[in-house]
Coordinates of C-alpha atoms and ligand atoms in Angstrom, one line a residue:
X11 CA 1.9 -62.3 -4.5
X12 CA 1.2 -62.7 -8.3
X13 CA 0.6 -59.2 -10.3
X14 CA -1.5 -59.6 -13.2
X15 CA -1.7 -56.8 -15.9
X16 CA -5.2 -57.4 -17.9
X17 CA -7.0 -55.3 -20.3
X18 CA -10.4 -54.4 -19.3
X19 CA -13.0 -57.0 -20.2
X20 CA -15.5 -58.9 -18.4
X21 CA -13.2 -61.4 -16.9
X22 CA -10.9 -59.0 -15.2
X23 CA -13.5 -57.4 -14.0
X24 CA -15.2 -60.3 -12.5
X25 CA -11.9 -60.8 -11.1
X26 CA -11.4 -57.4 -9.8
X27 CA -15.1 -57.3 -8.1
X28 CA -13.7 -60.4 -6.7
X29 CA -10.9 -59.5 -5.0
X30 CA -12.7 -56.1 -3.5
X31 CA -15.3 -58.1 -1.5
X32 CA -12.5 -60.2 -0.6
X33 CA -10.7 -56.8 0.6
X34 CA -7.8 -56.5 -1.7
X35 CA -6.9 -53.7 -3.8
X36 CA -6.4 -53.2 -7.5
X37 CA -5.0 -50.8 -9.7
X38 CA -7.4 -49.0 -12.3
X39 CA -7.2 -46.6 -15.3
X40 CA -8.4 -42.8 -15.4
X41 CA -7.6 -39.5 -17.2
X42 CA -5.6 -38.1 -14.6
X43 CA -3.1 -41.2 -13.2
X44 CA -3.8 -44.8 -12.2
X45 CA -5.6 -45.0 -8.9
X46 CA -4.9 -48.1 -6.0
X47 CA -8.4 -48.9 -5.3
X48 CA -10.0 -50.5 -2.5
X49 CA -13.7 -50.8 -1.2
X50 CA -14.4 -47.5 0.4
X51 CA -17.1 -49.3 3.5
X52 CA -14.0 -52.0 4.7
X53 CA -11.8 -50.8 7.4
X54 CA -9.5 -53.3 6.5
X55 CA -9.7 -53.1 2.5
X56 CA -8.7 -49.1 3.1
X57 CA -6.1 -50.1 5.4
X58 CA -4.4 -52.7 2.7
X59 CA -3.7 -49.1 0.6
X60 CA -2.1 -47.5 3.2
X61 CA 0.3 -50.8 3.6
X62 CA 0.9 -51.4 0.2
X63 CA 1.7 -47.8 -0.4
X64 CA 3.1 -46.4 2.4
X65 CA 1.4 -43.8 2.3
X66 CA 1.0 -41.8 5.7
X67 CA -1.9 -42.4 8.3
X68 CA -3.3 -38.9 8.0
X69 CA -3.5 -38.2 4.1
X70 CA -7.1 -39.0 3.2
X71 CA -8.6 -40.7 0.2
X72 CA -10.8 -39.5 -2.4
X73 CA -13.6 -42.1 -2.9
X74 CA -14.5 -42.9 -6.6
X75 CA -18.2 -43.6 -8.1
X76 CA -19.3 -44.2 -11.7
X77 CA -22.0 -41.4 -12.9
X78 CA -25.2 -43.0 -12.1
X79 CA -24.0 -43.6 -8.1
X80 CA -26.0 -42.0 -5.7
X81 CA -24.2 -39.3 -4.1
X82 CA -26.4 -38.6 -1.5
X83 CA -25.5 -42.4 -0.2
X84 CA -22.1 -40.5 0.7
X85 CA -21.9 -37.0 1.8
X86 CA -24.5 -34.0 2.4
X87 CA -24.9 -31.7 -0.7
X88 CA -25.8 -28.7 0.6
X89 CA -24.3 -25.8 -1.4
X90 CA -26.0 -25.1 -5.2
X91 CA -22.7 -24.3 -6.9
X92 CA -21.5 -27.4 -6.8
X93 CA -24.5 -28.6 -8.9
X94 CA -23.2 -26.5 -11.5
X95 CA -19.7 -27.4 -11.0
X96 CA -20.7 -31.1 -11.2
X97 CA -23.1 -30.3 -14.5
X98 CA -20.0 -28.4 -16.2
X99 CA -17.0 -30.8 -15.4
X100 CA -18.2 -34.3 -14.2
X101 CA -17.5 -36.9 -15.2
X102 CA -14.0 -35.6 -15.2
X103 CA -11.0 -34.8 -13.1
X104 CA -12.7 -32.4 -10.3
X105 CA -12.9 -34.1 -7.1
X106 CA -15.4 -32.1 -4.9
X107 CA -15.0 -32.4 -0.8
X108 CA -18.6 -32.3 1.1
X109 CA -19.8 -32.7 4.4
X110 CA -19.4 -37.2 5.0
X111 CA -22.2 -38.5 5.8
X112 CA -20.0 -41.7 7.6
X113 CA -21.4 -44.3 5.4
X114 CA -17.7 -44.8 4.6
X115 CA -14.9 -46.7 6.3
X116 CA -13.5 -43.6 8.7
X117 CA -10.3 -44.4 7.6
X118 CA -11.0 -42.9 3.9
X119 CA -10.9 -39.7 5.4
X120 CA -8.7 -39.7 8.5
X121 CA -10.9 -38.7 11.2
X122 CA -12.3 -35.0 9.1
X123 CA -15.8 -34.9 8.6
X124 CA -15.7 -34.2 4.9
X125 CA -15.2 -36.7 2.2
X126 CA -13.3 -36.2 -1.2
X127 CA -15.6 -37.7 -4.6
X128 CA -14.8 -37.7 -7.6
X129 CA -16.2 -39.3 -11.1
X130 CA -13.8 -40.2 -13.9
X131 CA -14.4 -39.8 -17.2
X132 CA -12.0 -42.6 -18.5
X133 CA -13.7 -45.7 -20.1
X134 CA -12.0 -47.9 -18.4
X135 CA -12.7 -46.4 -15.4
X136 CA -16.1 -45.8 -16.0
X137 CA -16.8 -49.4 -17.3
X138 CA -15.0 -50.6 -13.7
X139 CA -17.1 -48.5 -11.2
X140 CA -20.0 -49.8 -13.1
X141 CA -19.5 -53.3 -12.9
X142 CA -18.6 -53.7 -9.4
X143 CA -21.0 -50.6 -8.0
X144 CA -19.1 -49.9 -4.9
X145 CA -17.7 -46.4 -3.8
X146 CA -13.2 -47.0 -4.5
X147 CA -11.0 -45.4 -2.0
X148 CA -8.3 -44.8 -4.2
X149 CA -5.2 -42.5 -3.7
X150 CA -2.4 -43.0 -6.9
X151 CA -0.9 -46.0 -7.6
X152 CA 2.6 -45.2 -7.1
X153 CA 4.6 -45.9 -3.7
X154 CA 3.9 -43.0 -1.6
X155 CA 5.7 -40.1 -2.7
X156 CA 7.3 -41.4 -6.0
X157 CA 6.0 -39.6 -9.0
X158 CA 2.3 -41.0 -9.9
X159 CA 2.1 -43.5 -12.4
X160 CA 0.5 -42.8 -15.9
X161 CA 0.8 -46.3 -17.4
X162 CA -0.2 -49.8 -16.3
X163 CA 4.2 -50.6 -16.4
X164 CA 4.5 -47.5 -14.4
X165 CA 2.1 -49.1 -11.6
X166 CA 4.0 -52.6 -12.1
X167 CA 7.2 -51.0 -11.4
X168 CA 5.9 -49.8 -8.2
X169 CA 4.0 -52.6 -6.8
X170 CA 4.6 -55.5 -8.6
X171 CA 4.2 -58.5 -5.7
X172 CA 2.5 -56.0 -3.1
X173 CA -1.0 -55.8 -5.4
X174 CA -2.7 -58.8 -7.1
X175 CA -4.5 -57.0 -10.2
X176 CA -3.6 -53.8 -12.6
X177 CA -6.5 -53.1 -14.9
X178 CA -4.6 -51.7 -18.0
X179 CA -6.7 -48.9 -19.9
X180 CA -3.9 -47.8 -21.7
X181 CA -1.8 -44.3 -21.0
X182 CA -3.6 -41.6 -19.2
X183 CA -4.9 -38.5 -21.0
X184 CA -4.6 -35.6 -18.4
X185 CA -1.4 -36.6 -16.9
X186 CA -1.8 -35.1 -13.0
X187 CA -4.0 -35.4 -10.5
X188 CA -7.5 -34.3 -10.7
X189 CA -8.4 -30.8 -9.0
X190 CA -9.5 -31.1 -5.4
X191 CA -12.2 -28.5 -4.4
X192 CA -13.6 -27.8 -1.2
X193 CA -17.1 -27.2 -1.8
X194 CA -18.6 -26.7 2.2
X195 CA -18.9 -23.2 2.1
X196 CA -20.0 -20.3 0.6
X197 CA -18.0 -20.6 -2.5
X198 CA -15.3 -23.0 -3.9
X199 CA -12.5 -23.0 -2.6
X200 CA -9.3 -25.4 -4.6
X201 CA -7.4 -27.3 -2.6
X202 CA -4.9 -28.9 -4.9
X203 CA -4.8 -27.3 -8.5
X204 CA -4.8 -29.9 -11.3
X205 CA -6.6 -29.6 -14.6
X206 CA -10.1 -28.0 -13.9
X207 CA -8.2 -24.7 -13.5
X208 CA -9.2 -22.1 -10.7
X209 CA -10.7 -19.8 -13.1
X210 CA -12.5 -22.3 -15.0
X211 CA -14.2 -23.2 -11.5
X212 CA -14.9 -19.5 -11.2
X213 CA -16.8 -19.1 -14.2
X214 CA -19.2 -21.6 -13.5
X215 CA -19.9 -20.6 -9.4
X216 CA -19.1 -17.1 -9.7
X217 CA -16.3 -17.0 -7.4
X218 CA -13.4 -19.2 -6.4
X219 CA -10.4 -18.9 -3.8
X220 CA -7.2 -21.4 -4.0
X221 CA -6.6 -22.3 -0.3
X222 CA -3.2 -21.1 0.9
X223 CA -2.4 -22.6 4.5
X224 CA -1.7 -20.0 7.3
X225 CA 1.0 -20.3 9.1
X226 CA -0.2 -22.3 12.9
X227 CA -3.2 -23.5 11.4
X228 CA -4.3 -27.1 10.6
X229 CA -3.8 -27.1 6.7
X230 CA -7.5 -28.5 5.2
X231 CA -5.9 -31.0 2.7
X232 CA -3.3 -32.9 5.2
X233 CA -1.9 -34.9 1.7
X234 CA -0.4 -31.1 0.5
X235 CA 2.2 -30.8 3.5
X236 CA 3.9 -33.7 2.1
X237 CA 7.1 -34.4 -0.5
X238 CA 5.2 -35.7 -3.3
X239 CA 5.7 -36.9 -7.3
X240 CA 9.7 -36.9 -6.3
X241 CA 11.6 -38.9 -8.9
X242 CA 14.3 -41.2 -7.4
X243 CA 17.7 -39.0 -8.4
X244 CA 18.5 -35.6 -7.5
X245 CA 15.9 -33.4 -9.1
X246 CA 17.1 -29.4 -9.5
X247 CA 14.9 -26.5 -10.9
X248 CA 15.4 -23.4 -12.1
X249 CA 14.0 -20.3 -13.2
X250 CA 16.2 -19.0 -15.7
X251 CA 17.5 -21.5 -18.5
X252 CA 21.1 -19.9 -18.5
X253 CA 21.3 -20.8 -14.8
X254 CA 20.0 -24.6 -15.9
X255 CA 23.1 -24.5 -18.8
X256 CA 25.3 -23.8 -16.1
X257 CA 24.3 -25.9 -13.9
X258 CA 24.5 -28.9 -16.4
X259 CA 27.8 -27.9 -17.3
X260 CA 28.7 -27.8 -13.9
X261 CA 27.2 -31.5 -12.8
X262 CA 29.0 -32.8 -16.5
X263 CA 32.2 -31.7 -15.1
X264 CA 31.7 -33.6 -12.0
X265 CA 31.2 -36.7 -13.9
X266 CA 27.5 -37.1 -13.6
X267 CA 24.9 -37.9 -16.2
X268 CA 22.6 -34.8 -16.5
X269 CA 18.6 -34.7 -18.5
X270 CA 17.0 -31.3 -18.9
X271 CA 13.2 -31.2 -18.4
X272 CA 12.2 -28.3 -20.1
X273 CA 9.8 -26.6 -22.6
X274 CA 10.3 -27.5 -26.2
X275 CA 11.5 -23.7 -27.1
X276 CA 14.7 -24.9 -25.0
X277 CA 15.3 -28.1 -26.3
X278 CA 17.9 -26.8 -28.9
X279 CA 20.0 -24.9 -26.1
X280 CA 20.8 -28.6 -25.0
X281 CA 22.7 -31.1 -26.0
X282 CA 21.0 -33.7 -28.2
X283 CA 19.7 -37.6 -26.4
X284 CA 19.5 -34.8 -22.9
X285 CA 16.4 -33.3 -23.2
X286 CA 13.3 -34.5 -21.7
X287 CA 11.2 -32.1 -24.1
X288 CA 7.3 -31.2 -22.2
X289 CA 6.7 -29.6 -25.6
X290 CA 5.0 -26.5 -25.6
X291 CA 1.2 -26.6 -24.9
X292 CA 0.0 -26.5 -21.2
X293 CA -2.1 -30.1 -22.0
X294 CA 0.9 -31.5 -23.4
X295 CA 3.6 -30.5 -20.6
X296 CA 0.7 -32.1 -17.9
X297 CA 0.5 -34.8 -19.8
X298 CA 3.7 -35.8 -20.3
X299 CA 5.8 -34.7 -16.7
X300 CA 5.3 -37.5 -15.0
X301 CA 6.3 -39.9 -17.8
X302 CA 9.2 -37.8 -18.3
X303 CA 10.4 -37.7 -14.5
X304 CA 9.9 -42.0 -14.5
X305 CA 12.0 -41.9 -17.9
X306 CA 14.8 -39.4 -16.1
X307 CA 15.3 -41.7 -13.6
X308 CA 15.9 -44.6 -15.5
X309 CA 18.9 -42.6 -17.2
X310 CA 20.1 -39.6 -15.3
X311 CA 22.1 -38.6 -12.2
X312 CA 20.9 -35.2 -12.3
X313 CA 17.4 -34.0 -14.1
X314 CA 17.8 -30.1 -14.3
X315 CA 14.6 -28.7 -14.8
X316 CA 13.3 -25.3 -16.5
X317 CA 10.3 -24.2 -14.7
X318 CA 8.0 -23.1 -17.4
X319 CA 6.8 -19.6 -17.8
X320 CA 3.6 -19.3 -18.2
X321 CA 1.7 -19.4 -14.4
X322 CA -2.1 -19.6 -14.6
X323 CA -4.6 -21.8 -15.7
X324 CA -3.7 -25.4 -16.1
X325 CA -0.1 -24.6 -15.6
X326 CA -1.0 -23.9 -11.6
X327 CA -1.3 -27.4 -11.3
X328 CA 1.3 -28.8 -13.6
X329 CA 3.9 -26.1 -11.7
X330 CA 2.7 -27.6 -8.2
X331 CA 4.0 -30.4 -9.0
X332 CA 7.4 -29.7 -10.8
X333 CA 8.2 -27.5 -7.1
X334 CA 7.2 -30.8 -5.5
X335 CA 9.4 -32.8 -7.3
X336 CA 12.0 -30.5 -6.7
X337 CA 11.1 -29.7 -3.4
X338 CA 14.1 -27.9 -2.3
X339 CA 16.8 -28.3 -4.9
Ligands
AMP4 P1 -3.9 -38.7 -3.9 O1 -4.9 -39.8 -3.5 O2 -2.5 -39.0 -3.6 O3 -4.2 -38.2 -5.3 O4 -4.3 -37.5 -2.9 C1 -5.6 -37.2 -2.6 C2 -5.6 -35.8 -1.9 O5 -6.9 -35.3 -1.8 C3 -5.1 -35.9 -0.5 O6 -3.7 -35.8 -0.4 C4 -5.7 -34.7 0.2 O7 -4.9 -33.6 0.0 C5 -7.0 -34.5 -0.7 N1 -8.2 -34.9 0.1 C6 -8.8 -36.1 0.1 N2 -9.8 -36.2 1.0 C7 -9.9 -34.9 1.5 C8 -10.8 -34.3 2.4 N3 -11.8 -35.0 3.0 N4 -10.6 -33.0 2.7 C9 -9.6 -32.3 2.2 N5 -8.7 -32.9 1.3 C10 -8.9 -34.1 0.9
MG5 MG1 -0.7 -39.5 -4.9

């Protein structure tokens, strides 16, 4: 199979409405990373993004919808907060989980009875959901567990001859995923931190847990248990940037060809062409980790990573997923 890469105008997106009904996916623009979207009510159009990714069976979907769609098509709305949370932060990169009401493909959402929604505010995006009005299942378009992609190239690199169309809108804004929040009960409750942070969520609905699994029960967000946002070469992190210097000493030694990811306050503690520099903002290092882990991987052996100080907010998500592409090393 052919991949195209097209700007967004109204021939690629006749063409990508086309290809939906006929069940295939395509790639699209949005402020967090490029999604791999498919038409939400066609068991066999959800199935094609499980193939092409590889993504496993039981890690749901979150279904996309411009901001005119009709929620209440898709899921139950039950709990007022998530009015609010809607009023304050969509379109944007929330994605609230409500009770489904099953007018979806079951396959979206792996046999729970919630579904995952979410609005993006890109353009691009925007301008796509419009024009073909159907709810996308769309998970990131990256091969499963590779770090997402933040540029059209990034997606081509991935799934170049497995996907027929990428819409390029350009790089993405916000740089991670979008915030997953379980909004069934009483109060919020963030399943995956991203860029909405957990106290900005609290502000607006007066209270608001991040869901730690216990140990023996089923986890609520099956796509957490998994390695995620891994670049392809050995990927180390560390607390302390004296450890790091060792440590790059050490692989140099050996013969390998070591990158530091760090903050931009350590960039002169390295030598110079080695640094993968997040800068020093907590937009910024989101918005640029995933380019930097795609751009590591290209050069290094070894990326030796600084885990950056500063814990809350934003920085929640954006150290999620420097632990996941590290996971273990
Ligand atoms: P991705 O598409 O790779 O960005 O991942 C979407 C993530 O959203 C999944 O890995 C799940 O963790 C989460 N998710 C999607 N649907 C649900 C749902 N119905 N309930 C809980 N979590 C969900
Ligand atoms: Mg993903």
């Amino acid at each position: 199979m052919q991949t195209q890469i097209c700007s967004i105008n109204e021939d690629s997106l006749a063409l990508a409405k086309k290809l939906l009904l006929q069940e295939e996916t395509v790639a699209f623009p949005t402020e967090t990373v490029y999604g791999l979207g498919a038409d939400a009510r066609s068991d066999r159009a959800v199935e094609n993004i499980y193939r092409v990714k590889g993504r496993p069976q039981d890690n749901p979907l979150i279904v996309h919808v411009h901001k005119d769609f009709d929620l209440n098509t898709l899921v139950y709305d039950e709990q007022p907060y998530a009015a609010k949370l809607r009023e304050a932060f969509l379109p944007g990169p929330l994605t609230l989980v409500y009770p489904s009401r099953g007018t979806v493909s079951k396959i979206v959402s792996c046999g729970l009875d919630t579904l995952a929604v979410r609005v993006p505010s890109h353009p691009g995006a925007q301008e796509f959901l419009k024009y073909v009005d159907l709810p996308i299942a769309a998970p990131s378009a990256n091969i499963s567990k590779h770090v997402s992609p933040v540029s059209a190239q990034h997606v081509f690199y991935d799934l170049q001859g497995r996907i027929p169309l990428i819409l390029d809108g350009g790089a993405c804004s916000g740089g991670i995923e979008s915030t997953v929040c379980d909004v069934t009960g009483a109060y919020p409750v963030v399943l995956r931190q991203g860029l909405i942070s957990r106290e900005m969520i609290e502000k607006v609905a007066g209270r608001c847990d991040v869901y730690v699994p216990k140990a023996g029960e089923q986890v609520r967000s099956p796509g957490m248990k998994y390695k995620h946002y891994a670049p392809k070469c050995k990927t180390c992190l560390f607390d302390s940037v004296q450890d790091a210097q060792k440590s790059f000493c050490t692989f140099e030694k050996e013969g390998q060809r070591v990158y530091v990811l760090c903050e931009h306050k350590y960039a002169d503690m390295f030598p110079d062409g080695r640094v993968l520099d997040l800068g020093a903002e907590p937009e910024e290092m989101a918005a640029r980790l995933y380019s930097l882990l795609r751009e590591g991987e290209q050069v290094a052996d070894v990326i030796v990573a600084v885990r950056p100080s500063q814990r809350d907010g934003i920085m929640a998500g954006v150290l999620n997923r420097l632990n996941k592409a590290c996971a273990g090393e």
